[in-house]
Structures are given as C-alpha cells and as structure tokens.
Coordinates of C-alpha atoms and ligand atoms in Angstrom, one line a residue:
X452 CA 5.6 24.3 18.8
X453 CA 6.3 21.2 20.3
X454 CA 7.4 19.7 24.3
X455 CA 10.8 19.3 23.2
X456 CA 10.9 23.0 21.0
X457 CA 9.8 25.2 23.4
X458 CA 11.7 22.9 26.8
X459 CA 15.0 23.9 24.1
X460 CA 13.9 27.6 24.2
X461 CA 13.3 28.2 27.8
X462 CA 16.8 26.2 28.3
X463 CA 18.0 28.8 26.3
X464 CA 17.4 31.9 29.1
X465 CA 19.9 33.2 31.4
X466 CA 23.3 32.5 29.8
X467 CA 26.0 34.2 29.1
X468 CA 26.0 37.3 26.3
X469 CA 27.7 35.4 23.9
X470 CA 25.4 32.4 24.7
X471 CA 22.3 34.5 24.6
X472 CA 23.4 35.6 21.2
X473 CA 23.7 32.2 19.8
X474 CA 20.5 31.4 21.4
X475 CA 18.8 34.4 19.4
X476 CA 20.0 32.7 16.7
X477 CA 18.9 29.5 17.8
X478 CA 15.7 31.1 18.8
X479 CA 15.4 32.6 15.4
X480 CA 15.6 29.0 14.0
X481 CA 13.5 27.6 16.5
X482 CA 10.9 29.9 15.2
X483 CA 10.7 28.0 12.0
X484 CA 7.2 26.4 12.3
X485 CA 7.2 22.9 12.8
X486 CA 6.8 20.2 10.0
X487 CA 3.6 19.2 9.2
X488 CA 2.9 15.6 7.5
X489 CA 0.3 14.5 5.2
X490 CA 0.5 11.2 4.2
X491 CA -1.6 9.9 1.3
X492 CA -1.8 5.4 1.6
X493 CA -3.7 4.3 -1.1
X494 CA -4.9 0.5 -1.0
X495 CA -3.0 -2.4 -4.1
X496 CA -1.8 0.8 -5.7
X497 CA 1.2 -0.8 -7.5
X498 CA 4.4 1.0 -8.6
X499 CA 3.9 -0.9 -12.0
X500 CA 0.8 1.6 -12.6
X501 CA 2.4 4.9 -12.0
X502 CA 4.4 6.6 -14.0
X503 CA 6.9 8.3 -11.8
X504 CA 8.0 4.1 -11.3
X505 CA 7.2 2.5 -15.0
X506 CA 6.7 4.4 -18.1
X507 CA 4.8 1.4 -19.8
X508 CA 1.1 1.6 -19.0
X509 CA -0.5 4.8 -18.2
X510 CA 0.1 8.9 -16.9
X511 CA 0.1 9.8 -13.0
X512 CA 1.0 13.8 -13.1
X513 CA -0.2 14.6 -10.3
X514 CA 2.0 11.3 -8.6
X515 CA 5.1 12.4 -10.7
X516 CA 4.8 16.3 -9.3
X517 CA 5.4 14.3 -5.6
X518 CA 8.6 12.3 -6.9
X519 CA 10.2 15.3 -9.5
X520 CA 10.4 17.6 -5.9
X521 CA 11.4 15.3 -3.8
X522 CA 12.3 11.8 -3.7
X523 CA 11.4 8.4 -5.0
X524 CA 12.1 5.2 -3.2
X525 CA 13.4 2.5 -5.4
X526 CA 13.8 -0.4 -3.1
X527 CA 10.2 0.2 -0.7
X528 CA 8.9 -2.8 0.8
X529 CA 5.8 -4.3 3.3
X530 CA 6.4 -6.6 5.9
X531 CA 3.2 -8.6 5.3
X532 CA 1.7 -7.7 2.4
X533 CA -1.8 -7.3 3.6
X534 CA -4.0 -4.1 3.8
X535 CA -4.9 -4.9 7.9
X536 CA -1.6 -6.0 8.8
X537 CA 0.4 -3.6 6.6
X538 CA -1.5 -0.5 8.4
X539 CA -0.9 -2.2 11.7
X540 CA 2.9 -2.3 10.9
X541 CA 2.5 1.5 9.8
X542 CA 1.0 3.1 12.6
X543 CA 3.3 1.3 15.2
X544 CA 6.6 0.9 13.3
X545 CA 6.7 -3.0 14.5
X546 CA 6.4 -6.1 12.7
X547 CA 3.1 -8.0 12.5
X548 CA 4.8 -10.3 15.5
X549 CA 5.1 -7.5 17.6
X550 CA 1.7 -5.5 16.7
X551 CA -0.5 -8.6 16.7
X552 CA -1.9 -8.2 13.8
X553 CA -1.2 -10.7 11.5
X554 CA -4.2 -11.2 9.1
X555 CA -7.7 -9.4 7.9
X556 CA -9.8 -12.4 9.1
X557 CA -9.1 -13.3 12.7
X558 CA -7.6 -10.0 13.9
X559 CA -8.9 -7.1 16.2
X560 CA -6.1 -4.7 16.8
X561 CA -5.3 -3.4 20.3
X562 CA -5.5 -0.1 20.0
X563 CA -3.9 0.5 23.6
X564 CA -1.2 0.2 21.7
X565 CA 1.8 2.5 21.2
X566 CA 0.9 4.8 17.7
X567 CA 2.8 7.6 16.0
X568 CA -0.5 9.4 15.7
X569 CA -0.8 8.9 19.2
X570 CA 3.0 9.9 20.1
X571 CA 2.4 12.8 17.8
X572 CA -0.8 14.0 19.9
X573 CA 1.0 14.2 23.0
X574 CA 3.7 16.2 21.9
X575 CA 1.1 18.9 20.6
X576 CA -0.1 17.7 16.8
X577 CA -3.3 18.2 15.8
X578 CA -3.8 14.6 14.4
X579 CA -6.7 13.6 11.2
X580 CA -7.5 10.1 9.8
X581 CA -9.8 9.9 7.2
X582 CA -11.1 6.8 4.6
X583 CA -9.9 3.5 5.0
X584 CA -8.8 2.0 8.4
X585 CA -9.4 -1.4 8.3
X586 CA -8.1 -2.4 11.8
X587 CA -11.4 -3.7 13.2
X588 CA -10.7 -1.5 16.7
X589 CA -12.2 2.2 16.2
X590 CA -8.8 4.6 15.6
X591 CA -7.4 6.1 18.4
X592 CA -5.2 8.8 18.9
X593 CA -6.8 11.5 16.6
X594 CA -8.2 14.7 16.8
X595 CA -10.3 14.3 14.3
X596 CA -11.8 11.1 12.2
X597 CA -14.3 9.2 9.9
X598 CA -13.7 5.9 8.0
X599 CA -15.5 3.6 5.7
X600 CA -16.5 0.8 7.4
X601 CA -14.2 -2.7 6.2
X602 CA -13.5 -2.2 2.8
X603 CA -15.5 0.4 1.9
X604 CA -17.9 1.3 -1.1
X605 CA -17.0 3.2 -3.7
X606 CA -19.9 4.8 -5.0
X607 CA -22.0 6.2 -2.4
X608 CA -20.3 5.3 0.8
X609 CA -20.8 4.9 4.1
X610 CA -18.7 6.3 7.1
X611 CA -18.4 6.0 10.2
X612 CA -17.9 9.2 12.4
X613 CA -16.2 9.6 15.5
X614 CA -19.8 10.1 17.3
X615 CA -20.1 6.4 16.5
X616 CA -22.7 7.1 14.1
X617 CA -22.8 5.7 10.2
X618 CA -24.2 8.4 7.6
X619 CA -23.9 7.9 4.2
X620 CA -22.2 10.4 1.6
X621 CA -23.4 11.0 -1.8
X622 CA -20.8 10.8 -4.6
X623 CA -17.4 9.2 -5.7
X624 CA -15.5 7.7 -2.5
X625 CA -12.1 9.1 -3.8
X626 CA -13.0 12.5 -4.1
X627 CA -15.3 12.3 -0.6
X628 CA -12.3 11.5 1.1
X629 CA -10.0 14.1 -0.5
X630 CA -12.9 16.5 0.7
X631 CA -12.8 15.9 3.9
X632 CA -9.1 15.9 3.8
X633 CA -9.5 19.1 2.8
X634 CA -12.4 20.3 5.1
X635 CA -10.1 19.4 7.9
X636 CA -7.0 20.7 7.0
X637 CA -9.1 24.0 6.3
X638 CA -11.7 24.4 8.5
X639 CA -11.5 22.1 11.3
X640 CA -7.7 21.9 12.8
X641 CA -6.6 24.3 15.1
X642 CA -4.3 25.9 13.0
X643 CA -2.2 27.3 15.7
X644 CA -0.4 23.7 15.5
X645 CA 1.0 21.7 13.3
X646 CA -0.5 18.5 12.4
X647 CA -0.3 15.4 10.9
X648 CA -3.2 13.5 8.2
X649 CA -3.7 10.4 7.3
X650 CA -5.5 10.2 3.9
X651 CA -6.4 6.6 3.6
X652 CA -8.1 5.2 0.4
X653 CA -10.1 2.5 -0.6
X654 CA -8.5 2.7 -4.0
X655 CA -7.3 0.5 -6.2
X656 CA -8.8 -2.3 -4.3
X657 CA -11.1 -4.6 -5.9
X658 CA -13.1 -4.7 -8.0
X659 CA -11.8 -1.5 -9.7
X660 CA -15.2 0.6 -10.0
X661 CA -14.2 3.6 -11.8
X662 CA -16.0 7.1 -10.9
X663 CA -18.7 7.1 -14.1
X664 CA -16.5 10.3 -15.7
X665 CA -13.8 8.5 -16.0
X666 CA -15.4 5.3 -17.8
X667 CA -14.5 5.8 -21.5
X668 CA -10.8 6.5 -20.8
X669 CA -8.2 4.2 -22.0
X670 CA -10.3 2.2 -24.4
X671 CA -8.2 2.2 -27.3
X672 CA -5.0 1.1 -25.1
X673 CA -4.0 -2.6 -25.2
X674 CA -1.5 -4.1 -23.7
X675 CA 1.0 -7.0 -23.8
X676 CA 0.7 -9.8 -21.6
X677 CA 3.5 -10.2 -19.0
X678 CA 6.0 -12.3 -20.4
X679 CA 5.4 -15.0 -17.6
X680 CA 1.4 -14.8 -18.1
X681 CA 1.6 -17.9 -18.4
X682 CA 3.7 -19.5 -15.4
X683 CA 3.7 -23.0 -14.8
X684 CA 5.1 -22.5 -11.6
X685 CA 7.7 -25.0 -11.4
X686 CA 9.6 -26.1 -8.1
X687 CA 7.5 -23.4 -6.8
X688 CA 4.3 -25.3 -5.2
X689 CA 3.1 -22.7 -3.0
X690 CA 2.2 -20.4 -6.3
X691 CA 0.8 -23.3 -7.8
X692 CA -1.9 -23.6 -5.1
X693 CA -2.9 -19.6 -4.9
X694 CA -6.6 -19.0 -6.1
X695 CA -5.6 -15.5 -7.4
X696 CA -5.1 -16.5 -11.5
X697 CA -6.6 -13.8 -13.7
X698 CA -7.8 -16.9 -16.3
X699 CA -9.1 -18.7 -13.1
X700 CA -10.5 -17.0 -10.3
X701 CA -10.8 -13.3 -11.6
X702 CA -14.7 -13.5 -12.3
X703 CA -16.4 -12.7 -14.8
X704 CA -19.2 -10.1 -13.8
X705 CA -17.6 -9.3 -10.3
X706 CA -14.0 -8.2 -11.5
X707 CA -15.0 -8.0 -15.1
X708 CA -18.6 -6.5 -14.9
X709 CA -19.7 -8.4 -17.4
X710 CA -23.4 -8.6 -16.2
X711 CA -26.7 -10.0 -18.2
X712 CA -29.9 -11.1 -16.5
X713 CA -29.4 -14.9 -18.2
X714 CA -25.6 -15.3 -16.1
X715 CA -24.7 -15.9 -13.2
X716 CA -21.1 -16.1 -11.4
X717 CA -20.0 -17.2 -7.6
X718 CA -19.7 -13.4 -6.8
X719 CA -22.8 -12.0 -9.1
X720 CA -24.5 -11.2 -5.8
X721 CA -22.0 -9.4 -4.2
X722 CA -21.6 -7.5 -7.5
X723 CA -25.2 -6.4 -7.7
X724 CA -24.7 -5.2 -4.0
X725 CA -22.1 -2.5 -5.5
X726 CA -23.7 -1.4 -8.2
X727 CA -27.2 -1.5 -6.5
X728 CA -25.6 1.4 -4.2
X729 CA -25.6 3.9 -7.3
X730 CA -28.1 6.2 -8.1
X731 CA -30.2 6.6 -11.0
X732 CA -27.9 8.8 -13.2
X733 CA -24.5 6.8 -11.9
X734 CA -26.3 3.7 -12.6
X735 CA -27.3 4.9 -16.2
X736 CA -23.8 5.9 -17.4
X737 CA -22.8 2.9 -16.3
X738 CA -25.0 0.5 -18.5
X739 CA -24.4 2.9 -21.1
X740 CA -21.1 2.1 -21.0
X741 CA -20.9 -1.1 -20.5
X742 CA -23.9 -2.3 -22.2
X743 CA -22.4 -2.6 -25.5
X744 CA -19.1 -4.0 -24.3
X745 CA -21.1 -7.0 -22.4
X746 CA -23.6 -7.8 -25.4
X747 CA -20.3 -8.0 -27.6
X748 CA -18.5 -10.2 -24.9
X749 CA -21.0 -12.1 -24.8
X750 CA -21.6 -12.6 -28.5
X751 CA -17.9 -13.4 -29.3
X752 CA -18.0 -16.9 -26.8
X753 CA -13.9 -16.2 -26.8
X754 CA -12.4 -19.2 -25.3
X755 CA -8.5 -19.9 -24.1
X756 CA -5.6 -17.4 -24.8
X757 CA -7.9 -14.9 -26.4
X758 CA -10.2 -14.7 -23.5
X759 CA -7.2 -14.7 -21.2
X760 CA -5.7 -12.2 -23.3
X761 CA -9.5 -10.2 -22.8
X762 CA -9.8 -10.5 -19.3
X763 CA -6.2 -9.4 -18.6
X764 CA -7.1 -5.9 -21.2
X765 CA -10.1 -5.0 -19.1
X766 CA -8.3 -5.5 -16.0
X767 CA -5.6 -3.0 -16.8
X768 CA -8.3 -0.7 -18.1
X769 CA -10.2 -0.7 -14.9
X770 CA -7.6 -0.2 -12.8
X771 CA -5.9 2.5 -14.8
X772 CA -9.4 4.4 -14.7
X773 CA -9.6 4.3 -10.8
X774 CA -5.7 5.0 -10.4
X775 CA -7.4 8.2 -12.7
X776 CA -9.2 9.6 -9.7
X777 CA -7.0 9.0 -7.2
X778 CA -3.9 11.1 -9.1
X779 CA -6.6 13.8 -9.8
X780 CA -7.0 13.8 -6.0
X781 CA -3.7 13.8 -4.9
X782 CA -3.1 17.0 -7.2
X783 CA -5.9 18.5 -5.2
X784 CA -4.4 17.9 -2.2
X785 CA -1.2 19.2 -3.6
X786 CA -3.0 22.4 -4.9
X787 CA -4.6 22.7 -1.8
X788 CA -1.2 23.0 0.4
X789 CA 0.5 24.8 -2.2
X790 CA -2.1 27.7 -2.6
X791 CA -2.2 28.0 1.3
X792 CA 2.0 28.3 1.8
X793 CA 2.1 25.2 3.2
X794 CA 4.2 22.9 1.2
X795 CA 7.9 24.5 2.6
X796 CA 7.0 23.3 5.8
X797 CA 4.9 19.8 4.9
X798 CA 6.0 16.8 3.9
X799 CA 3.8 15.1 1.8
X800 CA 4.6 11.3 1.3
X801 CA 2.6 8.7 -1.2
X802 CA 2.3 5.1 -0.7
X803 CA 0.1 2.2 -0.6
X804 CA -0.8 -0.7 1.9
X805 CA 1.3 -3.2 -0.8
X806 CA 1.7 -4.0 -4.6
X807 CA -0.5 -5.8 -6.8
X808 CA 0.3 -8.0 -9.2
X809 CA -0.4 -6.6 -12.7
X810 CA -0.7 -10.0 -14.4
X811 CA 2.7 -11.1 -13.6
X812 CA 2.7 -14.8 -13.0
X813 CA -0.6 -15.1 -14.2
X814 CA -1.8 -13.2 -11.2
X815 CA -3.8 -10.0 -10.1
X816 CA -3.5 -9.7 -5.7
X817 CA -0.7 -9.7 -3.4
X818 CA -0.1 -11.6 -0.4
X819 CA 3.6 -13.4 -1.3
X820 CA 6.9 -12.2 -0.9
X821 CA 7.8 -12.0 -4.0
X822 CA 9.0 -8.6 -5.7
X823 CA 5.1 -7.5 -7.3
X824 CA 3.6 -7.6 -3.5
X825 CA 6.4 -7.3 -1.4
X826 CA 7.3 -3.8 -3.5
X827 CA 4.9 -0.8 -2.3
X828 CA 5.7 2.5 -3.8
X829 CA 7.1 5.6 -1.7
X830 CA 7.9 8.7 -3.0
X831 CA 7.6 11.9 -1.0
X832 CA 7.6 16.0 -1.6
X833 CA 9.8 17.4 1.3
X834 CA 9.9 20.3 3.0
X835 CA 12.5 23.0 3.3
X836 CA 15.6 21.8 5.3
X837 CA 15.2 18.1 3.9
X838 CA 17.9 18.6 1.0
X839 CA 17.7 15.1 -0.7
X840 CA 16.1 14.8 -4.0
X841 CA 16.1 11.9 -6.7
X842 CA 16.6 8.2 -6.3
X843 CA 16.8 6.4 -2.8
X844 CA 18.0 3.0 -3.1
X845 CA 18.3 2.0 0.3
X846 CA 16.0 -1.0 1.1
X847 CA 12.8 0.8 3.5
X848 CA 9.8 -0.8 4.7
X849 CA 6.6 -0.1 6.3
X850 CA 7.9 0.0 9.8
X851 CA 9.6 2.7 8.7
X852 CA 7.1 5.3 8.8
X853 CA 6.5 5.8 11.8
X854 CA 10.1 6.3 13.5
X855 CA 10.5 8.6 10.7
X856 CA 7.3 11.2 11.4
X857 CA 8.5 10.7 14.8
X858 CA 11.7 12.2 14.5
X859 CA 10.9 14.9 11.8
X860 CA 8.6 16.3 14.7
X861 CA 11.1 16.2 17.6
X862 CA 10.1 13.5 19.2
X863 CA 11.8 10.8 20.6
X864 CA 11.5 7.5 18.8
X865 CA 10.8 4.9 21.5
X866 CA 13.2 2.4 21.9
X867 CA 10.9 -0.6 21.2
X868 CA 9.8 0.7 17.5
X869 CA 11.3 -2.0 15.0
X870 CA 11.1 0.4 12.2
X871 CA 14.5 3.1 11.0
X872 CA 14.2 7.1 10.9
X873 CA 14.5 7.4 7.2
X874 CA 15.1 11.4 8.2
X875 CA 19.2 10.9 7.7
X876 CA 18.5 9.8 3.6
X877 CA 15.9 12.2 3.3
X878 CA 18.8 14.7 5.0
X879 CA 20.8 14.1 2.8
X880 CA 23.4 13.1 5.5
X881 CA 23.5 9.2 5.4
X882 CA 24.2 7.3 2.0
X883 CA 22.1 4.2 0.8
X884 CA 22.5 1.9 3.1
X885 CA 20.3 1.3 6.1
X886 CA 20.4 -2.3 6.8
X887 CA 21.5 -5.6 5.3
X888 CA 18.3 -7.3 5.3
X889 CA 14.4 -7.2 5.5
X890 CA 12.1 -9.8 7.1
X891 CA 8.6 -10.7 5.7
X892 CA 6.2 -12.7 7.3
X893 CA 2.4 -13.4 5.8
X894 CA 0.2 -15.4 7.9
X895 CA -3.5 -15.4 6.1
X896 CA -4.0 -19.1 5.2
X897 CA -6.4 -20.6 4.7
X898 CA -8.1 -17.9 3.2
X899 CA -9.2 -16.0 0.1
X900 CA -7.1 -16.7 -2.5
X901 CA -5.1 -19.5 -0.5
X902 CA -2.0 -18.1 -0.5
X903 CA 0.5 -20.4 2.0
X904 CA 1.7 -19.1 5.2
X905 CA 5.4 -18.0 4.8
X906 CA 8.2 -15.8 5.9
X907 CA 11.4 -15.0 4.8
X908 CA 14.5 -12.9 4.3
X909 CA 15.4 -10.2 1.3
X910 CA 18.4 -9.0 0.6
X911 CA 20.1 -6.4 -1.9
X912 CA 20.9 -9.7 -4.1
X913 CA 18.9 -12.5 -3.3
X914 CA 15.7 -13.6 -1.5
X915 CA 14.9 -16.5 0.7
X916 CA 11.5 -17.7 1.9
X917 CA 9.8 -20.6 3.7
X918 CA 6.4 -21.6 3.1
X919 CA 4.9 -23.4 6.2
X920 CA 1.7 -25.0 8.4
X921 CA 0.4 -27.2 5.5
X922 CA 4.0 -27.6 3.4
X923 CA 7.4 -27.3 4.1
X924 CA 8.6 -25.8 1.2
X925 CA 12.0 -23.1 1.0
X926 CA 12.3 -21.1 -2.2
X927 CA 15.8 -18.9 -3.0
X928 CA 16.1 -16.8 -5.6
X929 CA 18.8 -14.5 -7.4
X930 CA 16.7 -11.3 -7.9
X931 CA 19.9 -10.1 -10.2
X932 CA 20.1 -13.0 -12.2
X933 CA 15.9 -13.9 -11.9
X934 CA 14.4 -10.8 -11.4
X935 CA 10.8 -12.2 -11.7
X936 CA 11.8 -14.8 -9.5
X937 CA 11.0 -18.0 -11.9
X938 CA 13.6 -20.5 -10.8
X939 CA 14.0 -21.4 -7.4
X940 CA 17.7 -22.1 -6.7
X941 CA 17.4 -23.5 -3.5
X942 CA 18.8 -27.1 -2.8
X943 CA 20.7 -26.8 -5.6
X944 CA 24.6 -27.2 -4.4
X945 CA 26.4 -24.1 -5.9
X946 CA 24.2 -22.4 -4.0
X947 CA 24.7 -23.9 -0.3
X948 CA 26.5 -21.3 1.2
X949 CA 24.6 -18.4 0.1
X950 CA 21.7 -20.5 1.5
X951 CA 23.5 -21.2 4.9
X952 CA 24.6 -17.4 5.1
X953 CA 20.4 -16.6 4.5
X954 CA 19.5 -18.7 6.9
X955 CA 21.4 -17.6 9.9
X956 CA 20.2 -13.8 8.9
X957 CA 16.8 -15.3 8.6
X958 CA 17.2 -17.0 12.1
X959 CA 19.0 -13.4 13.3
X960 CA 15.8 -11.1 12.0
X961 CA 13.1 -13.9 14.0
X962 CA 15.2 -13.1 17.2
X963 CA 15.6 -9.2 16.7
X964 CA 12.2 -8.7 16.0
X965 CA 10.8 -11.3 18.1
X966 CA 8.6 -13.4 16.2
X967 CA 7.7 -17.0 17.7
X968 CA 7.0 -18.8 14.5
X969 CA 10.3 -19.4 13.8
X970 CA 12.1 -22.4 11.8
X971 CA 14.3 -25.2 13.6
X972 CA 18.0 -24.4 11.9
X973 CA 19.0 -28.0 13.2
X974 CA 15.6 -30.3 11.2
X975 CA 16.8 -27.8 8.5
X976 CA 19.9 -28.8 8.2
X977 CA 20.7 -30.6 5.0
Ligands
SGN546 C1 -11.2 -8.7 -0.3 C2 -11.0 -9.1 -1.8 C3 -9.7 -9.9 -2.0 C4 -8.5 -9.2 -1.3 C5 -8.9 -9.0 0.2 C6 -7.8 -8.3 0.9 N1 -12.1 -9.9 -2.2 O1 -11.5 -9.8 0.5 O2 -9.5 -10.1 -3.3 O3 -7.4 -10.0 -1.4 O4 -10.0 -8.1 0.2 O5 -7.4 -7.1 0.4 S1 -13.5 -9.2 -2.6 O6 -14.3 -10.2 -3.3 O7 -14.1 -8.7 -1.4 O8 -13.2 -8.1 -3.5 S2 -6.8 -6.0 1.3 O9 -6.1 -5.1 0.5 O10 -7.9 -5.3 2.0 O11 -5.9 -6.7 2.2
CA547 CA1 -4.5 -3.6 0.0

C-alpha cells in the first residue's frame, strides 16, 4: 500500500455510521492490492516487424498475446529518436531540452534528477532495472539493478552490478536478461509491495546477432523491396547526406557477416570483437551456418540491384531471427506473471527506445523525424479496473510514460513533468484526443550516420521540420496525402497557411516545453 492509500484509510476513521459504512466499502476497495508495472523497452524494435502492427513480414505471438488483451497504440511516438535520449525522456517524462540529454556521444545524464522510478520508491515500490541503460550516470532510484555496460554484447555479456563490479554471464543476452527479470520478480523483491521493472534490452540493435538456435529460421522468406528503396531524395537534402543507406554504408561482414580470412571491411575488427566473445560450440554453429552462405556470396560477385536486393534479404532475416528471441522472452515473462496470479493486478506495457527503418528510403537506422523513426510501438496488457481494449489513436509519446505509472500508483504527477497520464484512454473515460500536436527535436550531428540536427512539429494531418546548424532547410509534408513523406510541400504557395498555422504551433511547443534552440519566426518570414 502506498502514502497516499493508507493517508486515505486512516482519513477514513471516526465518522459518522453512515460514513463509516461507506468507508468499509471504500476500505474494502482500498484493499485491492496496488498495480504493479512491468515494462518491457526493447532497443530499434520497429512496429513494421511485429505482427500485432503489420501482418507483412514475420509472427510475434507472444507480442500479439499483449495487444489482443489489452490495447495497441496506433499513433506512438519518440521525442528524439535516440536510444540515450529516448530513455532520458522516459524515465523523466520531459523533453530532451528539459532532461539534458540530447545525444549518445557528448551526454552524461544527471541522475539527481527527478525519475518515476525514483517517485515510485518513495511512495513505497519496490523498484528493478535490468539490461540496457545507456545513460552514462549509474541508475538511481532502484532497489534492485544490473546493466550491460554501453551497448551491450549479445553473446556472452558483461554486466555491471550494483556493487560496482563487472562479471560476465554465460549465454544468450535476451534470455539473461529475462532471467534476471524473473529471479527478481521471484526471489529478490519484497513481495509485501508492489513494484515496478524495467526490462531493458539490447535487442534489435545492431548488428542483429541472432541466439545460434534461432539461425536457420526464415531462410526460405524473401521479401519485396520497399517501394521507395530506391529514393532519390529530392528537395529533401538533409536525407541525401545521412550515412545510413543499406547499398552504402550497411557493411558487408559487420551488418552482413559475410566474413573470409582474404576481406576486409571498415568495421571487420569490431566484428571479430563480437564474435570472438562466443565460445567454442556458439562459435561452431555459427560458421556452420554461415559458412556456406559466405563461400556462395562470395562466389556469385553480385553487383547493383541484385546485391542491393541481397543485402536488404539478409537484413530482414537477421533481424526477424533476433525479434525471435525477444517474443519468446516476452511470453516468458507473460507466463511467469500469469502462473503467479499476477497479471489482474500488473500492467505489462511493450515498447522500444524508437523505430527503425526497415529499408524504407533506402535506409536501415533511425534518428529523423520522419514516420519509420519517429513511430515506436506501444501496446500494453492491463490490469483489472483499466476497461479499454483495442485501438488507441490518440497521438502519445515517450514523455508519456512516466506521468502515466505515476498516476496508476497514486501518486501525484509533479507539476514540471512535460509528458500526459495516458490512465484516462486506458480508463476508458477520455476519447482519442490528448493534444493537437507533438514536438521532435534530434540533436546528434555530426555523428554516426550524419543525420542533420533538426526539430519539428507533427500533427494528426501534416508534419513540419527544420533541419539546422550546418543547413537551413524546412521540410512539410501531408502524411494523408504522402504517407512516406516523399514530397516536401513546403514553399510551395497553396500551402502557405498551413505552413504559417505550423509554425506558430512549432514556435508555441519551443516555449511550453522550454527548449532554447529555437527558430527566429521573423528571418523566417517569407
Ligand atoms: C551504434 C551503432 C549505430 C547506431 C548507434 C545508436 N553503430 O553506434 O548504427 O545508430 O549505436 O543506436 S555500431 O557500429 O556500434 O553498431 S542507439 O539505439 O543506441 O541509439
Ligand atoms: Ca535504439
């Protein structure tokens, strides 16, 4: 029971008998147990690769058990689609303006900060991180945790334990960090209260190494390129400069693990690292499985579409084999609460740090606003008294989250937390609109994969951004006319006042939320 449940109760004593029978019905209700939240982020997990979202590439049961009994976010977005800045956003319910942390390379975050974990703790949670933090600072305001160090390895990984200490763990990161998950929520919490997990994994971040039993899976699939594969990225300069092209950049033995003793690639090294962390019978599937597929790569010397077409094939396939192990983990997880009575009062929510791009535009990675990265999935089980089921089309985001959990625990959502309760949809009680308008605002240039600096404004209809620092370039789109966003409108004169209108929300957003890089509406003025 929490500060604010059991202050209600003693309020309750010493009124009148008709009072005192309405508080033993209160009483009665306040004996419910609290809600307890497990919340499952996975890292680039895309809603294009789950099926609960898009029925077109592969099977995620376990996913689609989470959406069928409870609820599925259509319209779920990131404020910076970024895996340091999109936790930061998370855990504070703030824009990265307002958290301070804006990118993976420069960052530390201040973790003085105000947290939901941390709110949660004080009003009596038992609180659990485990896998991927990513945040630089060591997590605070938990009971309990151990994380991978940066990125993370997936075979054989290293963690770091709350005694400061690194030990390494034998096995298949994904289903290590479902164990511990587990360990905690069974043997470690003081089950007396109720508690809130964080189950953070590395997958499906690059460079997609599959657990070895899931290797052969989904060899016999192809699929068909995007339709705009092959972008030429017109009046859109900023996506003409990115260094994230899968027929450019996506490497050969790194991404593709085509590896032989007589080639090397810019990453080969880096590669070896991963694979050099295996043991002897992980390593040996491995070759045997990829042995033949490199000496027939190799041997065919495809060149132009056909080695696009290739590379974009065993992409899909590596992903889709470690998506595999991550919805065979959820479903333990799942299993796990529903064997131990839990799931009436838990409410289990799925998501990732951002979307991916699944060759659209040419493109595997994340980082701009546009629908692929900007889009993160959401879909959430809920617990008894949370009556909503189906479709939610109200525009979320990430900042979100955390005013949410808040609330479902009884606890009061501080004032300064940017992010909405989503607890009135998931009630039931409010319909589909939450606000007008979401602000983006991605600040990691230059850097990997050189996407531009830029911010800008989405609404239900149309999307506005500006690229800045080394270009001054504004992009609108109609995302019911354009939904891959190929033809940027802006500038063009029917579409003035819809650009005026997005700039004063635009403008409106910077000053609600704060955020100091902001553009001049007056030198924009055209
Ligand atoms: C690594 C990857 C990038 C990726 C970033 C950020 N390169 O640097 O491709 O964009 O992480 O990803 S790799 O060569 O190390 O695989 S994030 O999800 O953590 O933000
Ligand atoms: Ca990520």
């Amino acid at each position: 029971m929490n500060n604010l449940q059991s202050g209600l109760i003693l309020s309750l004593t010493g009124l009148t008998a008709v009072a005192s029978l309405a508080a033993c019905a209160s009483q009665k209700k306040e004996e419910k147990k609290p809600y307890n939240i497990v919340y499952i982020m996975t890292d680039d997990h895309t809603a294009q690769m789950m099926s609960c979202y898009d029925k077109r590439y592969m099977e995620t049961p376990n996913l689609d058990r989470i959406a069928d009994e409870g609820v599925r976010f259509t319209n779920s977005f990131v404020a910076n689609s970024l895996s340091g800045p999109s936790r930061a956003c998370m855990i504070t319910g703030k824009h990265s303006c307002a958290n301070k942390f804006y990118d993976n390379s420069t960052c530390v975050f201040d973790s003085s900060q105000q947290t939901f974990p941390k709110l949660l703790q004080k009003a009596g949670y038992q609180t659990a991180l485990v896998g991927k933090w990513h945040l630089e600072s060591l997590p605070t305001g938990f009971d309990y945790w151990e994380i991978v160090p940066g990125q993370g390895d997936y075979y054989n990984p290293d963690f770091i334990t709350q005694d400061n200490d690194t030990i390494r763990k034998h096995g298949y990161l994904t289903n290590i960090i479902t164990d511990d998950a587990i360990d905690w929520m069974e043997n470690k919490r003081d089950k007396e209260k109720p508690f809130c997990i964080l189950i953070h994994h590395k997958a499906i971040h690059r460079n997609w190494l599959s657990d070895t039993c899931n290797l052969r899976l989904y060899e016999d699939k192809t699929f068909p390129l995007p339709d705009n594969f092959f972008d030429d990225y017109e009046g859109r300069p900023a996506a003409a400069a990115q260094e994230m092209s899968i027929v450019k950049d996506m490497d050969m033995i790194y991404d593709l693990k085509m590896l032989r003793p007589d080639k090397d690639s810019r990453l080969r090294s880096l590669y070896e690292s991963y694979i050099g962390r295996m043991d002897k019978e992980q390593r040996a599937a491995w070759d045997r499985f990829y042995g033949p597929i490199i000496e027939e790569f190799y041997r065919s010397n495809m060149q132009g579409r056909e080695l696009a077409d290739w590379k974009f094939q065993r992409y899909m396939r590596d992903y889709m084999k470690t998506v595999k192990s991550l919805d065979d983990n959820v479903g333990r997880v799942l299993d796990y609460l529903r064997d131990n009575d839990m799931l009436d009062n838990t409410l289990v929510v799925y998501t990732s740090d951002q979307g991916f791009y699944m060759g659209e535009h040419g493109w595997f990675d994340k980082r701009f606003m546009y629908e692929e990265s900007m889009r993160t999935p959401l879909i959430m089980r809920l617990p008894e008294g949370l009556d909503r089921r189906g479709d939610i089309d109200a525009m979320v985001q990430n900042i979100d989250y955390a005013p949410t959990f808040l609330e479902l625990a009884g606890v009061e959502v501080p004032s300064d937390i940017q992010g909405l309760s989503l607890l009135p949809l998931l009630k039931g009680e409010q319909t589909d609109t939450l606000r007008k308008s979401l602000y983006y605002h991605f600040y990691e240039y230059p850097a990997e994969h050189m996407v531009k600096r830029h911010y800008g404004v989405r609404t239900d209809r149309y999307k506005l951004i500006h690229f800045y620092n080394d270009i001054d370039h504004w992009e609108l789109y109609d995302l019911q006319a354009d939904p891959t966003e190929m033809r940027n409108l802006y500038g063009l004169k029917e579409y003035a006042s819809v650009t005026d209108s997005l700039k004063t929300e635009l403008l409106r957003l910077q000053e609600q939320y704060g955020d100091p890089v902001r553009f001049s509406p007056d030198r924009d003025k055209e």
